[in-house]
XYZ file of C-alpha atoms in Angstrom:
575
model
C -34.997 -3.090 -6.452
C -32.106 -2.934 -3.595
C -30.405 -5.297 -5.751
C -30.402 -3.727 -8.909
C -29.771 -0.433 -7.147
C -26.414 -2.398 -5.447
C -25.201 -3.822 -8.763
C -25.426 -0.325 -10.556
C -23.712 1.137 -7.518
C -21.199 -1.401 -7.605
C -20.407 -0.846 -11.645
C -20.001 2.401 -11.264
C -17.814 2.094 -8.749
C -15.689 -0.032 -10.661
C -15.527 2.291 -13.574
C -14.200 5.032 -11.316
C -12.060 4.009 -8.800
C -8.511 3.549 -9.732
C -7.883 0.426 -7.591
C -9.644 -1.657 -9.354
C -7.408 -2.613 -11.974
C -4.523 -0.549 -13.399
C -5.712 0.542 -17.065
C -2.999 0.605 -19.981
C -1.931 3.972 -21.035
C -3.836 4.948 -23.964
C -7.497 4.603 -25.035
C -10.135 2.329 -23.473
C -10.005 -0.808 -26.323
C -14.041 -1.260 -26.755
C -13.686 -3.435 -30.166
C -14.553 -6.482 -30.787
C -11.090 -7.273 -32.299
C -10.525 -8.997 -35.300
C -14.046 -11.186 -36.278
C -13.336 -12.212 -39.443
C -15.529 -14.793 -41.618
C -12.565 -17.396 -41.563
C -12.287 -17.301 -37.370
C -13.036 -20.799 -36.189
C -13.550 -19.647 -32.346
C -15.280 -16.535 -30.490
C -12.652 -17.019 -27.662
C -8.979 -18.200 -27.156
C -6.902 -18.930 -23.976
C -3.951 -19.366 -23.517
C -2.785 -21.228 -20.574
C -4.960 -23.735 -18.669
C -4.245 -22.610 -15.298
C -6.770 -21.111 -12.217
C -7.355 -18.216 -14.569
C -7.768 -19.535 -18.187
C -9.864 -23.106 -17.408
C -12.139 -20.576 -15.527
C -12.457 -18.409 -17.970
C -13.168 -20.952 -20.480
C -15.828 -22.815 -19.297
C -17.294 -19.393 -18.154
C -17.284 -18.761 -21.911
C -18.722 -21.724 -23.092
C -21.785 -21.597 -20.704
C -22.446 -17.940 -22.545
C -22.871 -19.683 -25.557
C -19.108 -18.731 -27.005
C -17.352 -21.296 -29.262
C -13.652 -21.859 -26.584
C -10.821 -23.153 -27.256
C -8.077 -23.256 -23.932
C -4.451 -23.757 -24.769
C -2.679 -25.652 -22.086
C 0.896 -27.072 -22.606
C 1.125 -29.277 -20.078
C -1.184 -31.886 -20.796
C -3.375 -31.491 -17.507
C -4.933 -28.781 -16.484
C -5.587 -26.736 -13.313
C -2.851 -24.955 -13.096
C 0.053 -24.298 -10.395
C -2.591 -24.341 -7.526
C -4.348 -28.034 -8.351
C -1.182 -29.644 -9.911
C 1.956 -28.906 -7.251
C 0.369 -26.079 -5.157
C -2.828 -25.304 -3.303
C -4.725 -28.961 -3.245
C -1.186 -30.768 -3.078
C -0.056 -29.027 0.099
C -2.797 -28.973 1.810
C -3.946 -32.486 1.902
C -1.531 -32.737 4.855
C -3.320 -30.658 7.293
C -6.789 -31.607 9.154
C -8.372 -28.802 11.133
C -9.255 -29.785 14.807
C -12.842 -29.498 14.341
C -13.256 -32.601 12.018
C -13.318 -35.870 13.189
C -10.062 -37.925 13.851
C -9.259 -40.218 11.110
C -9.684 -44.092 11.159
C -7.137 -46.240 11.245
C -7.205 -47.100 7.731
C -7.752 -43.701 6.443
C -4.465 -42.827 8.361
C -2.407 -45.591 6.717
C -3.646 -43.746 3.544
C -2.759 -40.163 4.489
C 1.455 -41.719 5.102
C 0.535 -42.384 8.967
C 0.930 -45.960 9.765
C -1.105 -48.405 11.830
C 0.765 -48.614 15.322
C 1.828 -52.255 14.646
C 3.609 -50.823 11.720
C 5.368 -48.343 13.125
C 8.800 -48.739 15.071
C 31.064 -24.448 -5.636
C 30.048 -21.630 -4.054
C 27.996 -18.662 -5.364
C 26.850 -15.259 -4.578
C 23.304 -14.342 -4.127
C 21.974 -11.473 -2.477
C 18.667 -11.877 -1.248
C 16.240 -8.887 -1.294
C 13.249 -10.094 0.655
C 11.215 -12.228 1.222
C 8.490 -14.185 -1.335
C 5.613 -11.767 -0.956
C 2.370 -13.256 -2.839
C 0.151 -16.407 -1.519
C 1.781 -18.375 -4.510
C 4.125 -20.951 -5.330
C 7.206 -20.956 -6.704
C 8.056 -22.738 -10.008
C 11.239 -24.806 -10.802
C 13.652 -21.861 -11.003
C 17.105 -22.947 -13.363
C 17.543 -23.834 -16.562
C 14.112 -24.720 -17.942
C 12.946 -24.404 -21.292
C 10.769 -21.740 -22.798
C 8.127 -24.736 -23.344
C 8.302 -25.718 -19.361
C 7.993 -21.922 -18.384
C 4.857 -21.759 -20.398
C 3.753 -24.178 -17.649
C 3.747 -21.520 -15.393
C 0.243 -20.579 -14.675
C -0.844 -24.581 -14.632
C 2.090 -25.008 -11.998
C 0.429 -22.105 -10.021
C -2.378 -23.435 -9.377
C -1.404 -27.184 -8.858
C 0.891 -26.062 -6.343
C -2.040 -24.138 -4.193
C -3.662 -27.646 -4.363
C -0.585 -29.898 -3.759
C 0.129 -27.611 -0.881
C -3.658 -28.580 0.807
C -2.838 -32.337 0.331
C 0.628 -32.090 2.061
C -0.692 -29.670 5.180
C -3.402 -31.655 5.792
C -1.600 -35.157 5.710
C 1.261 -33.269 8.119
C -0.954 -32.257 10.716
C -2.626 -35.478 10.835
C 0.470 -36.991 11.971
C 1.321 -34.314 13.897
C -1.928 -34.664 15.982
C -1.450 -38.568 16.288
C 2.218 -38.018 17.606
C 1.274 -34.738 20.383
C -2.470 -34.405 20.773
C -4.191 -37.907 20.756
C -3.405 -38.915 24.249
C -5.049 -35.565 25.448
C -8.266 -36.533 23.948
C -7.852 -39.835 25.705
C -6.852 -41.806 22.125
C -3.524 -43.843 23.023
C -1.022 -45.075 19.933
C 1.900 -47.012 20.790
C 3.930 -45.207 18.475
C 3.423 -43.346 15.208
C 5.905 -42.730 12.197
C 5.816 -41.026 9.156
C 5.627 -43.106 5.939
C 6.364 -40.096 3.292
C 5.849 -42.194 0.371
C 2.360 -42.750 0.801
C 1.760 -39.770 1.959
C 3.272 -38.368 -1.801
C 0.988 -41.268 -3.274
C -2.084 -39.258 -1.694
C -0.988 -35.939 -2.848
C -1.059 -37.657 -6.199
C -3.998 -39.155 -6.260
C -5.924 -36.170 -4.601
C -4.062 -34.130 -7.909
C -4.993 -36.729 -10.725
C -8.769 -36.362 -9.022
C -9.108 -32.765 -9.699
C -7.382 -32.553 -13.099
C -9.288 -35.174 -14.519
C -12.082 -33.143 -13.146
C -11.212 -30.138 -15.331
C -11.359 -32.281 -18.231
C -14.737 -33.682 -17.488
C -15.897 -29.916 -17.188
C -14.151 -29.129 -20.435
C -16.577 -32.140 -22.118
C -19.382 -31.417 -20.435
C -19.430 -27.779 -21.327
C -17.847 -28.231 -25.021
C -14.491 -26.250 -24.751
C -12.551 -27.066 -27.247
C -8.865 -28.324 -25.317
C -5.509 -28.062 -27.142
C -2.074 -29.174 -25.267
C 0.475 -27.424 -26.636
C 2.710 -24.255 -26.333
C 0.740 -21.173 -27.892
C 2.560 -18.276 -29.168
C 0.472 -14.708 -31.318
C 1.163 -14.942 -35.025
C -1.078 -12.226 -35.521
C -4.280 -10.627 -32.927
C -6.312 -13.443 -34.035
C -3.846 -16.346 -34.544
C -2.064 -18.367 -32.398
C 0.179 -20.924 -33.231
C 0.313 -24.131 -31.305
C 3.350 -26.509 -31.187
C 1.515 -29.777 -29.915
C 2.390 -32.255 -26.806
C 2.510 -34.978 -29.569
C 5.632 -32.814 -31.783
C 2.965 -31.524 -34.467
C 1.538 -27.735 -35.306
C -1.696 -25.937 -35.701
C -2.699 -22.609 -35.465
C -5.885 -21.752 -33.571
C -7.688 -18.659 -35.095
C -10.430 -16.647 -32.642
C -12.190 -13.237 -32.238
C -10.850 -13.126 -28.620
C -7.359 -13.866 -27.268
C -7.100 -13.930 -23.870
C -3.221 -14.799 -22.093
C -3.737 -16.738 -19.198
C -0.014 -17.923 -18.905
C 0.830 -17.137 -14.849
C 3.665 -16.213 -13.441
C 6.819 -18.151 -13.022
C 9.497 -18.062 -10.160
C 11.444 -14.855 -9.413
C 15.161 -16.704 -9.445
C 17.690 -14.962 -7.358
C 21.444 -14.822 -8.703
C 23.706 -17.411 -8.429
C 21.174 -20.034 -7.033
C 20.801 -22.972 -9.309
C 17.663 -24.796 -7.897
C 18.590 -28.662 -8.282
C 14.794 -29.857 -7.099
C 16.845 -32.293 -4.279
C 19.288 -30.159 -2.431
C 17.858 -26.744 -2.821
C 14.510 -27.032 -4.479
C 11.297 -24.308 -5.288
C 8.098 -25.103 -3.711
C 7.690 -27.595 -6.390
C 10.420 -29.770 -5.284
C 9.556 -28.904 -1.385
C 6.933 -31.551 -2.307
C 8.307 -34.100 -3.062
C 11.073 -34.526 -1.020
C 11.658 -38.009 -0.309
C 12.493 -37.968 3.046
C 11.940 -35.938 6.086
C 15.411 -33.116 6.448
C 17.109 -33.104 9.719
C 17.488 -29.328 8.790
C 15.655 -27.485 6.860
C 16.526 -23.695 5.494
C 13.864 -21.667 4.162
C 14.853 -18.558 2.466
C 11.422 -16.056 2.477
C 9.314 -15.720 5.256
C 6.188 -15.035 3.254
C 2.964 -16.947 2.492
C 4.907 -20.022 0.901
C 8.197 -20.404 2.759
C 5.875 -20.525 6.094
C 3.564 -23.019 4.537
C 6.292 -25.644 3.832
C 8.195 -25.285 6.697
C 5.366 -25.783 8.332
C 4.640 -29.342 6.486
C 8.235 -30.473 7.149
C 8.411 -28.887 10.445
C 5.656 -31.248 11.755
C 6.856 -34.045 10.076
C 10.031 -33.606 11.824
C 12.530 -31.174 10.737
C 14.371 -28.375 12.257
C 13.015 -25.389 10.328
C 15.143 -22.460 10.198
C 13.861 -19.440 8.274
C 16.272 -16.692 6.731
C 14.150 -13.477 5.713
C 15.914 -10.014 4.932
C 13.027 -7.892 6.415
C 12.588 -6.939 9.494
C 8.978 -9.252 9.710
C 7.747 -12.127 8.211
C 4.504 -11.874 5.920
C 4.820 -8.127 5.416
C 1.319 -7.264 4.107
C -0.303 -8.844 7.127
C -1.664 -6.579 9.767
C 0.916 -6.114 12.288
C -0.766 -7.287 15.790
C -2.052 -10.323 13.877
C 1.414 -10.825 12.294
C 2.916 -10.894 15.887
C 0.604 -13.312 17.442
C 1.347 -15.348 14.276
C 5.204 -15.524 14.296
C 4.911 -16.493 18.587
C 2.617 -19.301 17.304
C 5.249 -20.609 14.909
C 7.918 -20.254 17.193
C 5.201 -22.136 19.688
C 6.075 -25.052 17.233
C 9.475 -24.561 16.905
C 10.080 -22.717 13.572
C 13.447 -20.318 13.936
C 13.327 -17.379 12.084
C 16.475 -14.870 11.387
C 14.969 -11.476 10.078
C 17.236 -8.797 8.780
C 19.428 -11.339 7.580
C 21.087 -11.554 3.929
C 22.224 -14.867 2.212
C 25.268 -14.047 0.962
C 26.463 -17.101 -0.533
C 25.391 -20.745 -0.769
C 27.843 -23.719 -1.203
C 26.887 -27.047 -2.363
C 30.158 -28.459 -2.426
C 29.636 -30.909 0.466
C 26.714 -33.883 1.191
C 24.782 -30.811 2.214
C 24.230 -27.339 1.317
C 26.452 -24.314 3.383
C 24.514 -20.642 3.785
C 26.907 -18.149 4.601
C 25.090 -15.014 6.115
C 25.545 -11.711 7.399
C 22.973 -8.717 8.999
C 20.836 -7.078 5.982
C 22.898 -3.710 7.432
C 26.060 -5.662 6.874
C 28.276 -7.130 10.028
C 29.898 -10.030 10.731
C 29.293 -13.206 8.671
C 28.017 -16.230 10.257
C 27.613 -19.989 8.322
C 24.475 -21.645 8.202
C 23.825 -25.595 7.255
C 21.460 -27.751 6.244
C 20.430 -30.790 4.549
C 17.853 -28.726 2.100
C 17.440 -25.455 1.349
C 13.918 -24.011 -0.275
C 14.176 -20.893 -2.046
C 10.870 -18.833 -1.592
C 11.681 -15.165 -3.033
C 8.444 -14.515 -4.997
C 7.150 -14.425 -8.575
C 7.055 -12.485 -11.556
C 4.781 -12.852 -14.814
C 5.301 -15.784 -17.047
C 5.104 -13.685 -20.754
C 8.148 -15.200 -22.454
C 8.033 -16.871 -25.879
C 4.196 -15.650 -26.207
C 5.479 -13.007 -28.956
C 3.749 -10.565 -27.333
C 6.225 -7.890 -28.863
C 5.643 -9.169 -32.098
C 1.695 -7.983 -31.987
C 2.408 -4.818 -30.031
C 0.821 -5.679 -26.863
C 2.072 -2.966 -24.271
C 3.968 -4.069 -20.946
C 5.276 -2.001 -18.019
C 8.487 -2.267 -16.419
C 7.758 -5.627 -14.268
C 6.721 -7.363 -17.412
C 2.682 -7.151 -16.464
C 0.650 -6.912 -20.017
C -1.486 -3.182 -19.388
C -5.056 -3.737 -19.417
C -8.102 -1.355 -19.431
C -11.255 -2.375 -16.858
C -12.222 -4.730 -19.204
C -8.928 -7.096 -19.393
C -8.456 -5.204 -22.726
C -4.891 -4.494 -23.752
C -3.974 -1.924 -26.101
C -4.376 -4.491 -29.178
C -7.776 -5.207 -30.451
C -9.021 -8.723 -29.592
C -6.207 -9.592 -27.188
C -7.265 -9.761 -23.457
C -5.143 -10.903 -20.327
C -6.346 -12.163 -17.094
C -4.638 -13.273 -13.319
C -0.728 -13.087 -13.041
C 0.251 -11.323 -15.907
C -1.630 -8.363 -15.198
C -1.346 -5.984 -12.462
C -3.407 -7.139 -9.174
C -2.944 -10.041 -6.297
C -1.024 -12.799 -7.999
C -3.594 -15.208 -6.658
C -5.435 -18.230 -7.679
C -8.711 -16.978 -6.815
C -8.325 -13.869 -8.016
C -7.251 -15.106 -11.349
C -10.454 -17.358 -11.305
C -12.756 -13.983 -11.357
C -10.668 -12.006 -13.471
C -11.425 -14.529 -15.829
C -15.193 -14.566 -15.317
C -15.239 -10.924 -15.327
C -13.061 -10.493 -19.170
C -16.036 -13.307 -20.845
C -18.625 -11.472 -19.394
C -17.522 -8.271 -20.636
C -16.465 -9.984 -24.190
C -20.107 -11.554 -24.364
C -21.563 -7.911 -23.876
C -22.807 -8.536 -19.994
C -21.002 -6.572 -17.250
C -18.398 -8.477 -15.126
C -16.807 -6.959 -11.483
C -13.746 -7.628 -9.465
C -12.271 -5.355 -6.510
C -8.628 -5.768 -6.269
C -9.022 -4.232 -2.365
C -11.792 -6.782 -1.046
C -9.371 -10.502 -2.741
C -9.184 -12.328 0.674
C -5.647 -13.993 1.781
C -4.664 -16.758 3.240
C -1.825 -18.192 5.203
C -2.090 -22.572 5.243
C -0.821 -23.272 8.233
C -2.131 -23.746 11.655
C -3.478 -21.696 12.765
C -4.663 -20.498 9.662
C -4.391 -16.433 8.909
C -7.115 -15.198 6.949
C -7.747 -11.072 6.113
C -9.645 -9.136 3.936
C -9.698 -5.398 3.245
C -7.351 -3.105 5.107
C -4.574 -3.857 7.879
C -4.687 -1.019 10.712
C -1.352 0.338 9.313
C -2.977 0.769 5.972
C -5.808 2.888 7.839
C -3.733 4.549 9.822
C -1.886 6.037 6.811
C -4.984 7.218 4.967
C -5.659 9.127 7.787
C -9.230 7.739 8.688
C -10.822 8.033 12.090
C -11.543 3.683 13.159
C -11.959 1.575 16.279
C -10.980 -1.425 16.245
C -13.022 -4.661 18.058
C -10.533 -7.769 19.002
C -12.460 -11.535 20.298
C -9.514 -14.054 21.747
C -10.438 -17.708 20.370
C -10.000 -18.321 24.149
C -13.186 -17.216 24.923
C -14.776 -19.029 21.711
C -16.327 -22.463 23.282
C -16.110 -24.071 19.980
C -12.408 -23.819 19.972
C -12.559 -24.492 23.565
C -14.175 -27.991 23.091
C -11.855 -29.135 20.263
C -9.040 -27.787 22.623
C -7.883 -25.360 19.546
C -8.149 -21.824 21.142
C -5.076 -20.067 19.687
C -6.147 -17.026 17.767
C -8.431 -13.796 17.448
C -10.479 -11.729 15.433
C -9.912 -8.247 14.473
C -11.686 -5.650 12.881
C -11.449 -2.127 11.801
C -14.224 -0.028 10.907
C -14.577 3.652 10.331
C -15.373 5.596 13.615
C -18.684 7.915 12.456
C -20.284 5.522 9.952
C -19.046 1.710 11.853
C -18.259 0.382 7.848
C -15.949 -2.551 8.064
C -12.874 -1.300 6.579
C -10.674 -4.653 7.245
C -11.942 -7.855 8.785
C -8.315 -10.540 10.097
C -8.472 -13.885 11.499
C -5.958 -16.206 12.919
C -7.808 -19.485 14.068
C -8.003 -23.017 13.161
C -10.393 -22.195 9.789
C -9.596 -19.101 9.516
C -9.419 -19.487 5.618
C -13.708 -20.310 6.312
C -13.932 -18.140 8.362
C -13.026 -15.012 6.235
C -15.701 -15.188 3.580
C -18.636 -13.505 5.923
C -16.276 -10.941 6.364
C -14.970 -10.573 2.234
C -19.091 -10.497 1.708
C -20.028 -7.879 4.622
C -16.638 -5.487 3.167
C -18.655 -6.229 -0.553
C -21.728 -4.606 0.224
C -20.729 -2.011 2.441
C -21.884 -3.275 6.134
C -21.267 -1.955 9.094
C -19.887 -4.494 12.275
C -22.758 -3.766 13.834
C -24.659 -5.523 10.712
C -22.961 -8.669 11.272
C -23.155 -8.231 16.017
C -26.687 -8.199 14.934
C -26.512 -11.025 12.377
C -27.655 -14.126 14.527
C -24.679 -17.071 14.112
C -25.060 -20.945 15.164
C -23.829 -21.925 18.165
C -21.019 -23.164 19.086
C -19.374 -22.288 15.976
C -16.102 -20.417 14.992
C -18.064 -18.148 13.308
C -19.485 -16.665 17.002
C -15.653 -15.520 17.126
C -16.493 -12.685 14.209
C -20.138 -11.589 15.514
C -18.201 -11.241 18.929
C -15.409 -8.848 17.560
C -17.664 -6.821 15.550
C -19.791 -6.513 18.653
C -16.591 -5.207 20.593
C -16.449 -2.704 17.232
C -19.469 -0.953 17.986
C -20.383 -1.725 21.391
C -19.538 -4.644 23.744
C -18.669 -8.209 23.566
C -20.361 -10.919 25.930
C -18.419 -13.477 26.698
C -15.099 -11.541 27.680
């Protein structure tokens, strides 16, 4: 009965409040669209990416003939192809075991035996979602429509390279400390590319086996509307169809947000993309962003050898994160060497030379300074992918940043056409693409489907990780709600301790008369683990003292959170 009780709650709630999703302006589209007798599918997507291979087995397992439109020929998106899996193959947390010899050899760490013109740009920030950048330049419209698969394979491309980094990181600092002695260590990067590959063909052959087992129908080509229930497909192999369904949704991403006068050459100054798969380690790397991705990849080549330098207009790296947590963070980077000059401005970049020439100057304007470096990674954000889809052609509304207006139900204001993930308002995440594409099937199958926008947990790959979910104590601050706020130092954590990786905290804010968790933020080792408790106790309303009185394994991590939300309430123990 609780349960039921919950859910209802939890509907209603997301019929009323206006963060949950931003709703087009005009009438709620309830209609079923355009079911007509010669419609060959109950449900189309288009693009193949976190959001739209989601949504399209989710669709097939409620008994709805699918068919998912994917140009690129593998699916998975950004995230799994050059993102997410991809990057963070290169990074091992403390608390597993230390690889075996051969495993190493594997992961680009060899055996010991083995080893002995000028333009202007003006840069307003820094990139400021949890995703990658595409190729920026002069693509086609047919490679933009990649966007949404690039997402995603770059979130999983970005898992391969961070884990493989750290790895070799740990072999060449920490070993001797834990009484393991290597006569020398060096990187080999093209194996370690080799195991981002393989760990990338893996999972997208994966999404095809899914796609058989569950009978979606899988087309690779570039899709574009002829009408609300027609799209027209121009096919991998140079042929044409057109795909007819009930139900359109666009799952096409986002692509790169270029800045002016930067032509990204994938060697010399590359996107994310290209950041993995340089071919050797940089003496000097530039990174121009200090969000979520810029920090990520200089963190990969920073550990694998280079001098990372990191240019960000702001006045703080990784605005959105909480701002104590954000400090500890940027002392930790700087811990590993990462420079960072904030309030700066790129004013012009000349690749004239063997190398590439930054020219600066304060974001208040001042003296110019030069900056070089043998690569330079742009990092300045996304925006939708929507081009060449004919959206205009249809009618389907838009707003000002491109973003296709949708009602609670992912219903635009054209009958039958839906959009999901990137190219609607909302996080520009993988995983948040991944439910909204859940919750739009559900709701075309006539069930009820749920995401909150506020409680879409973040994370920062590097180490330590950053995790948060819910509200920073700035945000609270400004709404004007009473809080207290309960800190626990990983210092005092004896799992972190014991795997000598004790550099962190956990923070959270809850209301001051009723103790509900109003933002839960974690820098540690697995601090992307770590967060979920703390997305699921924000979900159902609990109080800190809910999860003090929660009993957790010991030693874990996870005695880090039941130890801060003790200090919430009441008192820690152990400090």
């Amino acid at each position: 009965m609780a349960m039921v009780v919950t859910l209802a709650r939890r509907r209603a709630a997301a019929l009323l409040s206006p963060s949950s999703k931003q709703l087009y302006s005009g009438a709620w589209i309830l209609s079923r669209g355009f079911a007509t007798g010669s419609d060959e599918n109950d449900v189309v997507i288009i693009g193949g990416g976190p959001g739209g291979y989601v949504a399209a087995i989710k669709a097939a397992q409620l008994g709805l003939k699918t068919t998912c439109i994917e140009k690129r020929g593998t699916l998975g998106g950004t995230c799994l192809n050059v993102g997410c899996i991809p990057s963070k193959s290169q990074r091992p947390s403390h608390s597993e075991k230390e690889p075996e010899p051969e495993r190493m050899v594997e992961m680009g760490v060899p055996e010991p035996e083995e080893a002995e013109e000028s333009v202007q740009v003006e840069v307003s920030g820094a990139d400021r979602i949890a995703e990658p950048e595409q190729q920026m330049g002069n693509h086609s419209e047919q490679e933009e429509a990649d966007a949404d698969v690039v997402l995603m394979i770059y979130r999983v491309i970005m898992q391969a390279l961070l884990h493989s980094s750290h790895m070799y990181h740990e072999a060449k600092n920490s070993f001797a400390h834990h009484g393991i002695k290597v006569s020398s260590v060096e990187v080999d990067v093209p194996a370690m590319l080799a195991q981002k590959d393989k760990a990338v063909g893996n999972l997208t052959k994966g999404i095809e086996g899914l796609f058989k087992k569950n009978k979606v129908n899988y087309v690779k080509g570039y899709g574009k509307f002829l009408s609300p229930s027609e799209v027209s497909v121009d096919t991998i192999d140079g042929g044409n169809t057109t795909v007819k369904g009930k139900h359109i949704i666009v799952a096409t991403g986002s692509d790169v947000k270029s800045l002016p006068g930067i032509t990204i050459d994938e060697e010399r100054i590359v996107s994310s993309t290209g950041a993995l798969s340089l071919k050797e380690v940089p003496k000097r790397l530039i990174v121009i962003g200090a969000g979520y991705i810029g920090l990520e990849m200089g963190s990969v080549w920073g550990r694998l050898g280079s001098e990372v330098i990191v240019v960000e207009f702001a006045g703080d790296i990784v605005p959105s994160m909480d701002g104590e947590v954000r400090k500890q963070f940027q002392r930790s980077l700087e811990k590993q060497k990462m420079k960072f000059m904030l309030k700066t401005k790129v004013v012009s970049v000349d690749t004239t030379g063997s190398g590439v020439k930054l020219t600066l100057e304060p974001a208040a304007g001042g003296e110019q300074t030069t900056l070089e470096a043998d690569v330079v990674l742009v990092s300045a954000g996304r925006t939708p992918f929507t081009t060449g889809l004919q959206l205009e052609k249809i009618g389907v509304e838009t707003d000002k940043m491109g973003r296709i207006l949708v009602n609670e139900r992912f219903a635009s204001n054209v009958p039958g056409v839906y959009a999901i993930g990137d190219v609607i308002p909302g996080p520009m995440l993988a995983h948040k693409a991944e439910e909204d594409g859940v919750a739009c099937v559900e709701y075309i199958a006539g069930k009820e489907g749920h995401v909150d926008y506020e409680l879409v947990p973040g994370v920062v790959y590097t180490h330590p990780e950053v995790a948060s979910v819910g509200k920073t104590e700035e945000q609270v601050k400004t709404i004007g709600v009473e809080y207290r706020v309960g800190k626990f130092p990983l210092l005092a954590n004896s799992r972190a301790k014991a795997i000598d990786d004790a550099e962190g905290l956990v923070k959270i804010i809850a209301e001051k008369e009723s103790d509900k968790i109003l933002g839960v933020h974690i820098m540690a080792p697995n601090a992307g683990e770590l967060i979920h408790e703390a997305a699921l106790a924000l979900a159902y309303g609990a109080s800190s003292e809910d999860i003090a009185r929660t009993c957790h394994a010991h030693p874990t991590m996870s005695e880090a959170l039941k130890e801060a939300a003790m200090a919430t309430f009441d008192k820690p123990i152990h400090i």
